[in-house]
Each structure stands twice: as structure tokens, then as C-alpha cells.
PDB file of C-alpha atoms in Angstrom:
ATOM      1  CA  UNK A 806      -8.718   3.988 -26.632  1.00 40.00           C
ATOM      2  CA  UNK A 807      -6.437   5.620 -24.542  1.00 38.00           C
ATOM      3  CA  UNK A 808      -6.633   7.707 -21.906  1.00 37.00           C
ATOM      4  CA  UNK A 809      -6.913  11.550 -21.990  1.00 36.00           C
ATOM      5  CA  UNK A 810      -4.513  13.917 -19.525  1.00 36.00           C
ATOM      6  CA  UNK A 811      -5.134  15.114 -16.417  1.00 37.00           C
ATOM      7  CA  UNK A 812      -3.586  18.119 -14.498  1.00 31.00           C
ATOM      8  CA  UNK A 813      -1.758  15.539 -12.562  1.00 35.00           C
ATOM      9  CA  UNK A 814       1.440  13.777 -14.049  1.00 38.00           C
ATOM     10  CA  UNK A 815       0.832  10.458 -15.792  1.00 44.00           C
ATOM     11  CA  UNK A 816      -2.741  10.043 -13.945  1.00 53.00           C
ATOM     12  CA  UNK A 817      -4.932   8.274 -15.912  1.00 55.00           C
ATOM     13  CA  UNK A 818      -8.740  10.472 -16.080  1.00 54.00           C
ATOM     14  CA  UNK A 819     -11.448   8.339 -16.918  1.00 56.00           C
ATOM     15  CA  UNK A 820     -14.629   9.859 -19.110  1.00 47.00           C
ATOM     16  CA  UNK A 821     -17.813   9.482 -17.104  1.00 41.00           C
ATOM     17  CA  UNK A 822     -19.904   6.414 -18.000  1.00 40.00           C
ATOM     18  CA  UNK A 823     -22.316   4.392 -16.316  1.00 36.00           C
ATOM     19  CA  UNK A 824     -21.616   0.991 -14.014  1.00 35.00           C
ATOM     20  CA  UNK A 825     -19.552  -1.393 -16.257  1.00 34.00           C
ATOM     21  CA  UNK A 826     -21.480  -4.358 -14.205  1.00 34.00           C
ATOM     22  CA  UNK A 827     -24.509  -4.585 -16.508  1.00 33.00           C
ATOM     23  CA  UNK A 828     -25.626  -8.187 -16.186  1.00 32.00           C
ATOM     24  CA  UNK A 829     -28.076 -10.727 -18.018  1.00 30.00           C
ATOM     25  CA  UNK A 830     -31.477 -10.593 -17.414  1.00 32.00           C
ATOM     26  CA  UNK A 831     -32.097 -11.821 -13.652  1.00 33.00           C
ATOM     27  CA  UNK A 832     -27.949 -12.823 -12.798  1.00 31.00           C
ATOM     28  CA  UNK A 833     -26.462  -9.247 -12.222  1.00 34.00           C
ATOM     29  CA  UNK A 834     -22.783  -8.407 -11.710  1.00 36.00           C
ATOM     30  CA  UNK A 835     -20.418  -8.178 -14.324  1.00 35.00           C
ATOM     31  CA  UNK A 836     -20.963 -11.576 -16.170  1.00 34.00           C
ATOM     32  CA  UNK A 837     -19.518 -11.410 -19.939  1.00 33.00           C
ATOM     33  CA  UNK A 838     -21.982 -11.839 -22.750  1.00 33.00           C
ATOM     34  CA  UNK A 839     -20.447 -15.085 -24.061  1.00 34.00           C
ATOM     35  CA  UNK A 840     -21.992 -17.186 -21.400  1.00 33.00           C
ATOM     36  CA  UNK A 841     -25.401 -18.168 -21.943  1.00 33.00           C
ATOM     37  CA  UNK A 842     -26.202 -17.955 -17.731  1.00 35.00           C
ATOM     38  CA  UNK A 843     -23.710 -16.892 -14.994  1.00 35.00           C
ATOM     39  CA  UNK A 844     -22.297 -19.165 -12.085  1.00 35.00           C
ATOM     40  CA  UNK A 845     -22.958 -18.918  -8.782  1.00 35.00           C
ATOM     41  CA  UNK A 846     -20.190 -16.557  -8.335  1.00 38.00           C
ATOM     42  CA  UNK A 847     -17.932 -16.020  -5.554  1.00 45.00           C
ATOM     43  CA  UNK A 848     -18.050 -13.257  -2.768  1.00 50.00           C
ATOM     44  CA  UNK A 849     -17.458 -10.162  -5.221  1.00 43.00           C
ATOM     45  CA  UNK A 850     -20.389 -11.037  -7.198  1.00 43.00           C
ATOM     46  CA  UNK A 851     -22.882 -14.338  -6.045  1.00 37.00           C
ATOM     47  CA  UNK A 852     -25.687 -13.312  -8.359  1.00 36.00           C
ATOM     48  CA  UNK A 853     -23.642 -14.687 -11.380  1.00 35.00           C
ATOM     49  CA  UNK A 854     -20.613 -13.838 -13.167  1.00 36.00           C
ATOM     50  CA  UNK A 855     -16.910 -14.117 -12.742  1.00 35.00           C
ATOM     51  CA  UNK A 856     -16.742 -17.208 -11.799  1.00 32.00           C
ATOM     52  CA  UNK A 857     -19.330 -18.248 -14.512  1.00 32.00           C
ATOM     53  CA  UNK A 858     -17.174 -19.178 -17.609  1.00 31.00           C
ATOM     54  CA  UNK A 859     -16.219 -15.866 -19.727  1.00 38.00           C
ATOM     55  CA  UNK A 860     -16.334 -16.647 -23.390  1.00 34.00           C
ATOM     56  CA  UNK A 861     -19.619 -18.607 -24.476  1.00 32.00           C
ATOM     57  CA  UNK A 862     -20.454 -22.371 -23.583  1.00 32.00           C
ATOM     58  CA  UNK A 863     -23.248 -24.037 -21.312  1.00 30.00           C
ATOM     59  CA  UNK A 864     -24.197 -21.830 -18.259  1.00 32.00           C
ATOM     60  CA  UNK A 865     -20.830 -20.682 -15.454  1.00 31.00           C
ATOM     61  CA  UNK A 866     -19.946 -23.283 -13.091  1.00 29.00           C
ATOM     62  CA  UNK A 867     -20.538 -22.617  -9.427  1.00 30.00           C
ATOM     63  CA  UNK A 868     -17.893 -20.339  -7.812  1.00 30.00           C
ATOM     64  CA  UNK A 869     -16.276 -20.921  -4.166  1.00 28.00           C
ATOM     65  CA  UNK A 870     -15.692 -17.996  -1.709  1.00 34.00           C
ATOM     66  CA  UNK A 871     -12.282 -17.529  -3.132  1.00 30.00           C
ATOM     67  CA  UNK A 872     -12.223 -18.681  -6.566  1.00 30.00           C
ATOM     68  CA  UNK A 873     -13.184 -16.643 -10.078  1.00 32.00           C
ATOM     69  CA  UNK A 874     -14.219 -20.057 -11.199  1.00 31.00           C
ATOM     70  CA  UNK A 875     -10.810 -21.106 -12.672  1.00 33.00           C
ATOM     71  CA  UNK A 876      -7.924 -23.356 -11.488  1.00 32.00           C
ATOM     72  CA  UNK A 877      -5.430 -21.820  -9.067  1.00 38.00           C
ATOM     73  CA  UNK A 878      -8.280 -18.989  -8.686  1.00 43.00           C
ATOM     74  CA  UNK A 879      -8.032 -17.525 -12.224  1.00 44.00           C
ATOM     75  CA  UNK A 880     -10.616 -16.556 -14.446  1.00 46.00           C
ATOM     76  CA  UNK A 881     -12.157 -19.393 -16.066  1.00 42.00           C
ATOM     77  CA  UNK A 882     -11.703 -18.107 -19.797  1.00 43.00           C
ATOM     78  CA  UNK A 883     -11.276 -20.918 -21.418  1.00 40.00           C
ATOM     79  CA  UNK A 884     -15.710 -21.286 -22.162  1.00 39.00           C
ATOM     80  CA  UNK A 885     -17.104 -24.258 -24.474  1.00 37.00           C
ATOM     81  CA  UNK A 886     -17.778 -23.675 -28.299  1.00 37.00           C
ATOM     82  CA  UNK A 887     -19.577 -19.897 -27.796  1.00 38.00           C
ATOM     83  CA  UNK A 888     -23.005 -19.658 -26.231  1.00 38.00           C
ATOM     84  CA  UNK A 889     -25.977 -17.699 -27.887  1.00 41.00           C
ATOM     85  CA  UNK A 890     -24.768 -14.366 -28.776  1.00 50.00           C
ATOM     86  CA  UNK A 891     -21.597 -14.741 -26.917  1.00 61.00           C
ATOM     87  CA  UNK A 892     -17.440 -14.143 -27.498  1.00 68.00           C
ATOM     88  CA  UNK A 893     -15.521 -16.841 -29.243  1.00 79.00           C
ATOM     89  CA  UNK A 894     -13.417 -19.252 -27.069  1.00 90.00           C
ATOM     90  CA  UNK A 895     -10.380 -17.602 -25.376  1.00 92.00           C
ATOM     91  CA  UNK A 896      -7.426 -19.239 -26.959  1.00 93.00           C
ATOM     92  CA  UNK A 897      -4.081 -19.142 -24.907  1.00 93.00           C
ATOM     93  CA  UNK A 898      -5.248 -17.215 -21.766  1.00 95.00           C
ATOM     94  CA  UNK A 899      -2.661 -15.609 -20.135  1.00 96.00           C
ATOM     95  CA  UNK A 900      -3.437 -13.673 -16.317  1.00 97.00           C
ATOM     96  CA  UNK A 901      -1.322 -10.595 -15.716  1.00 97.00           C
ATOM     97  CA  UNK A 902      -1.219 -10.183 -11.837  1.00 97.00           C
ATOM     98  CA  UNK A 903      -0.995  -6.398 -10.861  1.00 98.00           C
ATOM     99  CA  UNK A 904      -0.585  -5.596  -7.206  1.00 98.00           C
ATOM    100  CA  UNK A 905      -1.400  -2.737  -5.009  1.00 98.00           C
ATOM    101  CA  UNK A 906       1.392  -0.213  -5.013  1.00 97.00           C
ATOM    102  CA  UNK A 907       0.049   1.858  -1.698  1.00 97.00           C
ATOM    103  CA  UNK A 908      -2.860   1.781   0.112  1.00 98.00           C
ATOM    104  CA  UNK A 909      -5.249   2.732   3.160  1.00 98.00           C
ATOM    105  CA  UNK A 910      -8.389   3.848   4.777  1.00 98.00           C
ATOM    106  CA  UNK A 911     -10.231   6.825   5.705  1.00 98.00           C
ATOM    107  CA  UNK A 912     -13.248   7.444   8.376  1.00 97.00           C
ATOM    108  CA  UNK A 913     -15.411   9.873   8.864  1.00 97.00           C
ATOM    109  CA  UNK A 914     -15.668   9.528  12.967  1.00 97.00           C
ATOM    110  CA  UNK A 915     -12.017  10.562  13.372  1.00 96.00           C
ATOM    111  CA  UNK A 916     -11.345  12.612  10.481  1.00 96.00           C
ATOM    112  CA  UNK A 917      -7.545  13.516  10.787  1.00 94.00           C
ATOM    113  CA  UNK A 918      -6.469   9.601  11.619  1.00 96.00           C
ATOM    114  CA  UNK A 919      -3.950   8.190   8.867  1.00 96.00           C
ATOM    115  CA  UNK A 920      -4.292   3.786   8.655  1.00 97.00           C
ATOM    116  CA  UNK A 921      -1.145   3.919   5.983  1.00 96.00           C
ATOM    117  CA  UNK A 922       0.918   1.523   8.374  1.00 97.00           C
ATOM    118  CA  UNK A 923      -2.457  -1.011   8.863  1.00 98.00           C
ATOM    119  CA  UNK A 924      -2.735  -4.292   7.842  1.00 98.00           C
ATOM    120  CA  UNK A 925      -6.611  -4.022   6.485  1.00 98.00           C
ATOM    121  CA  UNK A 926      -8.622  -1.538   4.690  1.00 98.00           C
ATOM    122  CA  UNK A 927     -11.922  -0.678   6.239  1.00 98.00           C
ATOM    123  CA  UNK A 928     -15.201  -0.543   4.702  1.00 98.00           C
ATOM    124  CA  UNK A 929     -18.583   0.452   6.134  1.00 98.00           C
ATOM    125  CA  UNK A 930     -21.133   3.343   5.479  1.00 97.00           C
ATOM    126  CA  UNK A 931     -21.871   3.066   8.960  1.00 94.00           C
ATOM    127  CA  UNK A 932     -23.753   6.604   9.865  1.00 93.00           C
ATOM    128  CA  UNK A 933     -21.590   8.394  11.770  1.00 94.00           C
ATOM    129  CA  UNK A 934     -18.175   6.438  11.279  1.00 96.00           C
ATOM    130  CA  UNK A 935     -18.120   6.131   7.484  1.00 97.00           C
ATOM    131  CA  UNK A 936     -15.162   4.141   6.265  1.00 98.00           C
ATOM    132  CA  UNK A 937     -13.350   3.743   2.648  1.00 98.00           C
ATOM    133  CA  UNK A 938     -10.606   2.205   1.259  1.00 98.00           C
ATOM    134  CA  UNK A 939      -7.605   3.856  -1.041  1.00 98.00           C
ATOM    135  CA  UNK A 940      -5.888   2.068  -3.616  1.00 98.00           C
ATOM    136  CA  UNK A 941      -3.023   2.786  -6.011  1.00 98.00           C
ATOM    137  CA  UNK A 942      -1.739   0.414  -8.315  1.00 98.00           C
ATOM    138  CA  UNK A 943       0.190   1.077 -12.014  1.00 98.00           C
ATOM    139  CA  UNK A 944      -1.533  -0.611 -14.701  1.00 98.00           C
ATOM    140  CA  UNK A 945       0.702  -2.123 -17.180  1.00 97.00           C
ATOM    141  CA  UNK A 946       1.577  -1.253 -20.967  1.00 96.00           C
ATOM    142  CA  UNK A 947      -0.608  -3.414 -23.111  1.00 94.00           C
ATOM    143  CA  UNK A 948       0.511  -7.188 -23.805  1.00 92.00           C
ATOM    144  CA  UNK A 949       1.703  -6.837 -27.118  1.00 91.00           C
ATOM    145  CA  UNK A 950       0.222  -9.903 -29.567  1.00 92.00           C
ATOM    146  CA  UNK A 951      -2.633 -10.337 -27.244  1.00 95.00           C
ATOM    147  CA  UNK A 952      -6.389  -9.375 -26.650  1.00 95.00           C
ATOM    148  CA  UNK A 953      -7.629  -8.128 -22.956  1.00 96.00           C
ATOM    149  CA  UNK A 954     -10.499 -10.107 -22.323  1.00 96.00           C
ATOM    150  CA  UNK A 955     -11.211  -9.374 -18.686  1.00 97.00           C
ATOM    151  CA  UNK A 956      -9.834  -6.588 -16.382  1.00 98.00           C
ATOM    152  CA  UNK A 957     -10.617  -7.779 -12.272  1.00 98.00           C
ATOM    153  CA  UNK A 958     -10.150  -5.835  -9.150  1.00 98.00           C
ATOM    154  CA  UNK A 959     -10.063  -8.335  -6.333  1.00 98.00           C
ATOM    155  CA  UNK A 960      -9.960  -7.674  -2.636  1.00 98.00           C
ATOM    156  CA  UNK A 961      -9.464 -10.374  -0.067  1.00 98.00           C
ATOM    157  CA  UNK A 962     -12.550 -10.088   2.758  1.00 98.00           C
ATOM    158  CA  UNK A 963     -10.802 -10.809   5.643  1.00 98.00           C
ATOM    159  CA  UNK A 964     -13.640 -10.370   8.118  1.00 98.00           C
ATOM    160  CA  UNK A 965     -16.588  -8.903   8.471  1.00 98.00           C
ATOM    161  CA  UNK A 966     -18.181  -7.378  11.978  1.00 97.00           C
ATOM    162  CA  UNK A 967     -21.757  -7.006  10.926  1.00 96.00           C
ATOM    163  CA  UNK A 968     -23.581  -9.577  12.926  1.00 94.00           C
ATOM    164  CA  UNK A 969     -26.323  -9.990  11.431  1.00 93.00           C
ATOM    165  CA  UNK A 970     -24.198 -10.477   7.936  1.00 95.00           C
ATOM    166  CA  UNK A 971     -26.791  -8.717   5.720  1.00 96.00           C
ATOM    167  CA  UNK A 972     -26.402  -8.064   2.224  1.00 97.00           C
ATOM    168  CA  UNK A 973     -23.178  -5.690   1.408  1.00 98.00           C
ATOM    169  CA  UNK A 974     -22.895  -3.645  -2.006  1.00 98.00           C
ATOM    170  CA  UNK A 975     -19.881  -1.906  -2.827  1.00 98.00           C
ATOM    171  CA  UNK A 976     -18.749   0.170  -5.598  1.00 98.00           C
ATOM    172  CA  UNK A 977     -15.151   1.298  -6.559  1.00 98.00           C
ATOM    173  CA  UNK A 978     -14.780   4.820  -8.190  1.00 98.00           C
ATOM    174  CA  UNK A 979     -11.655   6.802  -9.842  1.00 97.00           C
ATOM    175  CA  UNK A 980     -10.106   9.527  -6.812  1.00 96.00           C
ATOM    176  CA  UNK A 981      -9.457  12.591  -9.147  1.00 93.00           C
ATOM    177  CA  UNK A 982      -6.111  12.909  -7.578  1.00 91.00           C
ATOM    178  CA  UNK A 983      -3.338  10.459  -6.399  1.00 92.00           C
ATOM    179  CA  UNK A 984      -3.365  10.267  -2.587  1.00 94.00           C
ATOM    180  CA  UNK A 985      -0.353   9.870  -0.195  1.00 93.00           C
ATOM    181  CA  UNK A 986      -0.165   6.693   1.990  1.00 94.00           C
ATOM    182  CA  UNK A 987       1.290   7.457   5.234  1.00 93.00           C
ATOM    183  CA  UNK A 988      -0.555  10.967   5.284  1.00 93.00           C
ATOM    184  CA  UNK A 989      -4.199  10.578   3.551  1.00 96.00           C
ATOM    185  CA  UNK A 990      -7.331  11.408   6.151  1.00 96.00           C
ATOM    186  CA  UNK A 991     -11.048  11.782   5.609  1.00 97.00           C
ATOM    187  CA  UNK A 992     -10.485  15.741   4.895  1.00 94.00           C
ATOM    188  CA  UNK A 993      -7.170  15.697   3.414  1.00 92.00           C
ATOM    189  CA  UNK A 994      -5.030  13.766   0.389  1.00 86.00           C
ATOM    190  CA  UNK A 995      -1.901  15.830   1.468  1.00 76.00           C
ATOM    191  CA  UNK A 996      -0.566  15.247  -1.721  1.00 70.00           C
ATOM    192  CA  UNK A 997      -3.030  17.824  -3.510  1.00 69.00           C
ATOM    193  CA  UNK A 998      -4.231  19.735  -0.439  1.00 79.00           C
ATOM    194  CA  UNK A 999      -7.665  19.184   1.609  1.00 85.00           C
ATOM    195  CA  UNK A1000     -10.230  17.013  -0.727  1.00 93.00           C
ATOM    196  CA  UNK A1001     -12.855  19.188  -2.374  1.00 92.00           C
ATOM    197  CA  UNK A1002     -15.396  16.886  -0.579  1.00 94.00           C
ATOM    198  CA  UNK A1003     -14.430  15.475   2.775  1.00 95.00           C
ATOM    199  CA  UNK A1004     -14.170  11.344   2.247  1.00 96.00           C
ATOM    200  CA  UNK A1005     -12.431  11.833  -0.930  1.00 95.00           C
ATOM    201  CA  UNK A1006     -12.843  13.281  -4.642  1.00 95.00           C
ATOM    202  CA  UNK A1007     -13.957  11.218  -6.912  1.00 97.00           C
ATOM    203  CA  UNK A1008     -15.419  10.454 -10.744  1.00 95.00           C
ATOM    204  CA  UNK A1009     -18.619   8.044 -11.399  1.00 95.00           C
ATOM    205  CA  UNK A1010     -18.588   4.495 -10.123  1.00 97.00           C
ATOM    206  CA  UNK A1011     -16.519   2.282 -12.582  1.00 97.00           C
ATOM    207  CA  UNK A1012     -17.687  -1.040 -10.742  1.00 97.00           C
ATOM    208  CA  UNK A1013     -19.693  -2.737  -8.051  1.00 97.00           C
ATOM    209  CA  UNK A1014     -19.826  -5.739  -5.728  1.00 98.00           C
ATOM    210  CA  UNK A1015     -22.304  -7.577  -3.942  1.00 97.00           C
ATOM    211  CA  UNK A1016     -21.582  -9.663  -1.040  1.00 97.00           C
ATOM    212  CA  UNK A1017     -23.871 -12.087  -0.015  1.00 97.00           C
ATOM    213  CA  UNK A1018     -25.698 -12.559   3.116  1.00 97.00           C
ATOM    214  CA  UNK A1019     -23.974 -14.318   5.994  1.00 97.00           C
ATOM    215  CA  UNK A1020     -20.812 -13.886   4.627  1.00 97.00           C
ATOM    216  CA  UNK A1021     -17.627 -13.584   6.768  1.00 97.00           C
ATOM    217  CA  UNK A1022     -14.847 -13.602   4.112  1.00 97.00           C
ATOM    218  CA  UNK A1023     -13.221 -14.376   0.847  1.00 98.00           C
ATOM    219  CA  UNK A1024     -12.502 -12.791  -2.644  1.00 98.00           C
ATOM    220  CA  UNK A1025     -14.858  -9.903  -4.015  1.00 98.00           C
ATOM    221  CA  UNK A1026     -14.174  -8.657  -7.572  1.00 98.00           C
ATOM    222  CA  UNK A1027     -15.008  -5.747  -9.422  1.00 98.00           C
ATOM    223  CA  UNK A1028     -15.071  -6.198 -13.694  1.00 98.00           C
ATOM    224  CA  UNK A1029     -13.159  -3.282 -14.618  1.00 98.00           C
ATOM    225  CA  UNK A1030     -13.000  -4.690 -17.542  1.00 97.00           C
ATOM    226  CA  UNK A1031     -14.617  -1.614 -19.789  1.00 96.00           C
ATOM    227  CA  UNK A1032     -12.325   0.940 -17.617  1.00 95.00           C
ATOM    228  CA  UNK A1033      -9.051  -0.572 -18.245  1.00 97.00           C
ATOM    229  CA  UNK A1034      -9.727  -0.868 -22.098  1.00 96.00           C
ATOM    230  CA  UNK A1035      -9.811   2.466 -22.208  1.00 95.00           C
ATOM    231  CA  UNK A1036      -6.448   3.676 -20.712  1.00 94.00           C
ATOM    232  CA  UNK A1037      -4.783   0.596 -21.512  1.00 95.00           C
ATOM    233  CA  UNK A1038      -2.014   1.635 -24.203  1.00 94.00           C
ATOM    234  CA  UNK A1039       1.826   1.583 -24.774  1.00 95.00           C
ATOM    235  CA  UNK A1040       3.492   2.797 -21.273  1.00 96.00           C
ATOM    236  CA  UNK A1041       2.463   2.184 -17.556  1.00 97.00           C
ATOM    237  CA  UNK A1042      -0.722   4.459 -16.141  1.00 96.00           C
ATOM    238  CA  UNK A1043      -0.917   5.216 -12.351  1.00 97.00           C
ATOM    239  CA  UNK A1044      -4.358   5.153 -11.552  1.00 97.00           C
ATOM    240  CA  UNK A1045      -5.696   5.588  -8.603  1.00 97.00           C
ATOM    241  CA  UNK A1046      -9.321   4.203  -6.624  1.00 98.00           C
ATOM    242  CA  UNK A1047     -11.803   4.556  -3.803  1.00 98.00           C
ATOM    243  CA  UNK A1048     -14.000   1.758  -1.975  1.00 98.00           C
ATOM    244  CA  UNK A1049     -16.941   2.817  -0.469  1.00 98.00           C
ATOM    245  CA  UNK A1050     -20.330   1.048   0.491  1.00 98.00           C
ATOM    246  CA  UNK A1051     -23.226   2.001  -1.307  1.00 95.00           C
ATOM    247  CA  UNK A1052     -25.738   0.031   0.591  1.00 92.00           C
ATOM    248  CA  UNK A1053     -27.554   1.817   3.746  1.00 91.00           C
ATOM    249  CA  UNK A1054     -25.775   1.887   6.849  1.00 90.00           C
ATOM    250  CA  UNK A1055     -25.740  -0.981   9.183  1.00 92.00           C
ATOM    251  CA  UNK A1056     -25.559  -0.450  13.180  1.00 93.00           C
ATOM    252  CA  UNK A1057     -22.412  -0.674  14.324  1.00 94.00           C
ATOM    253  CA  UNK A1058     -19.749  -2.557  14.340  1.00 95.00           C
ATOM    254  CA  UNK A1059     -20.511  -3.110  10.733  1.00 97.00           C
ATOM    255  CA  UNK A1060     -16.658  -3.071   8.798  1.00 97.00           C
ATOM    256  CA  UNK A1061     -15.836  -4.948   6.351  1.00 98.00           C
ATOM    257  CA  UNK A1062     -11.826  -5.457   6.643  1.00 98.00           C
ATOM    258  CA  UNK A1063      -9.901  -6.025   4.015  1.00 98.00           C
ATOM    259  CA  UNK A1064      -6.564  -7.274   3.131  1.00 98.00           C
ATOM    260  CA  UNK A1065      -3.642  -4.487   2.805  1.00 98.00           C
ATOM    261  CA  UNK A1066      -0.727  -4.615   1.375  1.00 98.00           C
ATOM    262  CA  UNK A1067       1.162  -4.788   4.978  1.00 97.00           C
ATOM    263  CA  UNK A1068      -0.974  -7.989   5.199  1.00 97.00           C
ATOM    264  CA  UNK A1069      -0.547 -11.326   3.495  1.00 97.00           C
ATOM    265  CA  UNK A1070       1.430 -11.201   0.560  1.00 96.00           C
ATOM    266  CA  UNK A1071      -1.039 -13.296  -0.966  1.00 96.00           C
ATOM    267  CA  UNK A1072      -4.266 -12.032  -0.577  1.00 98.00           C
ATOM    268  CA  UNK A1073      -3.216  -7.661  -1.145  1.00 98.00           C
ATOM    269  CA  UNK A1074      -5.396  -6.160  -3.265  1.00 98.00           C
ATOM    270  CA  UNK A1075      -4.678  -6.852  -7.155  1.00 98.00           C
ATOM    271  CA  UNK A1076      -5.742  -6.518 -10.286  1.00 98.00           C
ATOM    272  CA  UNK A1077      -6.126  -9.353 -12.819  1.00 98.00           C
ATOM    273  CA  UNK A1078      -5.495  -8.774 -16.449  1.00 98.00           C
ATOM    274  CA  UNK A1079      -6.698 -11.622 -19.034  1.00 97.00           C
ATOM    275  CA  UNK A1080      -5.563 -11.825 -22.149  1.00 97.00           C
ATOM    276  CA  UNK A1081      -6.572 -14.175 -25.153  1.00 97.00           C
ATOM    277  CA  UNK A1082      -4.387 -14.666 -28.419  1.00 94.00           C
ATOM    278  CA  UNK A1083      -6.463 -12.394 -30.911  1.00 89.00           C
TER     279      UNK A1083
END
């Protein structure tokens, strides 16, 4: 289905829906149907799923830190013969690597800084310093010949301050405008005037994340899988997203940095297109 217009050039609008993360009974996180019990996971989601084997076969195999499951850090699509009530077998898998275009954070405790030039992205919903991340990317025309199986926003953890390493949840919504880099604060996108809502203006949460206690970094993920089938078409669609922290806040220092694209080349923010041969 594609996506409708917005009053913004080429911005993709999203119709509001619920979480795409709905889970099996008792695993959470955005596990596909086709396995019959999700892995261990890695950061983005440790309750089971991406790195669990996508398209049926025995239960997901146990995820690292850094790994969806698959070799070289790729989703593991590949599956067994189908699982109860799950996909067929991804034939031919091929993983379309999408990068960041722009990106940076915003804060709450000094609301006119700009972090365009930074080498993380900040995340925290500390009280009184709120942080949240800003990313642009271009998602891709449609692989022509091919099924998308499974659409993954990854962010590399580079650190986390929170001593006591509790349990993080974060969710990733659609900004209803496309934001300006070098310019973007807590009350202002620049490139559309002040925000509506200071922190940013934004649609319902397309995704979430769960990071697991006592850890300090590694890959979290976000199934956007359900999002991008719906704007995915014929040309390229700028779309652009917010990070925030939807767990309470934790005393500070409590951010979660991430890798930006003025960081290693290897671990910017991305998104991960699988396809299957249909």
C-alpha cells in the first residue's frame, strides 16, 4: 500500500496504528509469526525475536549483543521447514542496507542547543534533561522480483551512563515534519518553524525496544517491518523519525548514547530491508 501525501514534499505520512511489536504469548518484541518461539534476542529486543529465526522452524537461536541472529549480523531468514502457523521458508534472502542520511539530538535542559556536528545521539527521559534522537534516512523504491520480509531499524548502543543499568524501553515514532541537522533544538525544527510541542511533533509509535538490564552496549532494533510495507512503492520516500524513552526516568546521568553518523562508519544508524524471492 503506498503511502498517502503530506503537506510536505515527498514526506512519507504514516496512518495511525498501534505498536507493530506484537509478540507471542510470553516472548514480546517484534518476533515474526513463522517461528514457533523467539531467541534470546540481542540488545534491541532480549525477550525474543529478531534474532530468533524469521520464517517458521524449531524455536530462534540465541542472539549476541550485536547480532540479529544471522551470519555477518543479518537477519537470520533463512528458518527450517515452517513452524506451526508460521511463513514459508525465505528463499534467496537478500539485505538492503539503508543508512542514516542526517541526524541528531535534542534535550529538554538546554532547549536552544543544536548536537548536528556530534558523534552520538542521546537518549534518556531523565526528568528535567529529557533527551531524543532525530533520524532521516530515504527508503528505497521497492526491489523489483522480490518480497519484503522484514523491515529493521538498528542503532548501535555505544554506552550507557545509568549505573545501575536498569531495564530501558524505547520507542521510535514518525516526526510530522522533516527536521534540519545543523539547526534542530528541543523547541524548534527550523525547517518548518518552532515544533507544535516542544521535544518534537510526532505521529503514534511505529516500534519499540527493550534493552536489558545491565547492559552497556550493542545493537537495538526496531521491526518496522508493518510501517515500511506501507510506503514502500516505486520511487524513493524521505521519511523521517524520533527516539525517545518511554520507560520512567532514571536519576541522572542516565543517557543512552548512540552511534551518529559522524561516528563509525560502521555502526550509524541503518535500516535493514529483507527480501525473499516471492
Amino acid at each position: 500500500m503506498g503511502a498517502s501525501c503530506s503537506v510536505f514534499p515527498d514526506e512519507a505520512v504514516l496512518p495511525t496504528h498501534p505498536s507493530v511489536n506484537a509478540g507471542s504469548a510470553g516472548q514480546g518484541g517484534p518476533d515474526e509469526a513463522g517461528s514457533s518461539a523467539g531467541g534470546q534476542g540481542n540488545v534491541g529486543n532480549p525477550e525474543g525475536g529478531v534474532s530468533g529465526q524469521l520464517m517458521g522452524g524449531s524455536a530462534g537461536s540465541a542472539g549476541s549483543v550485536t547480532s540479529l541472529g544471522g551470519a555477518g549480523g543479518e537477519p537470520n531468514v533463512a528458518g527450517g521447514a515452517g513452524g506451526e502457523g508460521g511463513s514459508p521458508p525465505c528463499n534467496n534472502p537478500q539485505t538492503v542496507h539503508v543508512v542514516a542520511t542526517d541526524d541528531t539530538w535534542i534535550g529538554s535542559a538546554k532547549v536552544s542547543s543544536t548536537h548536528g556536528s556530534e558523534k552520538i545521539l542521546d537518549v534518556t527521559a531523565t526528568a528535567g534533561d529529557e533527551r531524543r534522537a532525530l533520524i532521516a534516512l530515504t527508503v528505497p523504491q521497492m526491489l523489483l522480483g522480490a518480497e519484503l520480509r522484514r523491515a529493521v531499524l538498528r542503532l548501535h548502543l555505544e554506552s550507557n551512563a545509568d549505573a545501575g543499568k536498569a531495564v530501558r524501553r524505547l520507542g521510535v515514532h514518525q516526526l510530522t515534519s522533516p527536521f534540519e541537522e545543523g539547526r534542530a533544538t528541543w523547541l524548534d525544527n527550523v525547517k518548518k518553524g518552532q515544533w507544535t510541542n516542544e521535544g518534537g511533533d510526532f505521529g503514534s509509535q511505529l516500534g519499540s525496544a527493550r534493552i536489558a538490564a545491565g547492559t552497556s552496549s550493542g545493537n537495538v532494533d526496531f521491526n518496522l517491518t508493518s510501517t515500511i510495507e506501507q510506503i514502500l512503492g516505486p520511487t524513493p520516500i524521505p521519511l523521517s523519525l524520533i527516539v525517545l524513552e518511554s520507560t520512567a526516568a532514571r536519576p541522572a546521568p542516565a543517557e543512552l548514547a548512540f552511534t551518529a553518523t559522524e561516528g563509525n562508519a560502521s555502526e550509524i544508524p541503518e535500516l535493514l530491508l529483507t527480501y525473499c524471492d516471492p
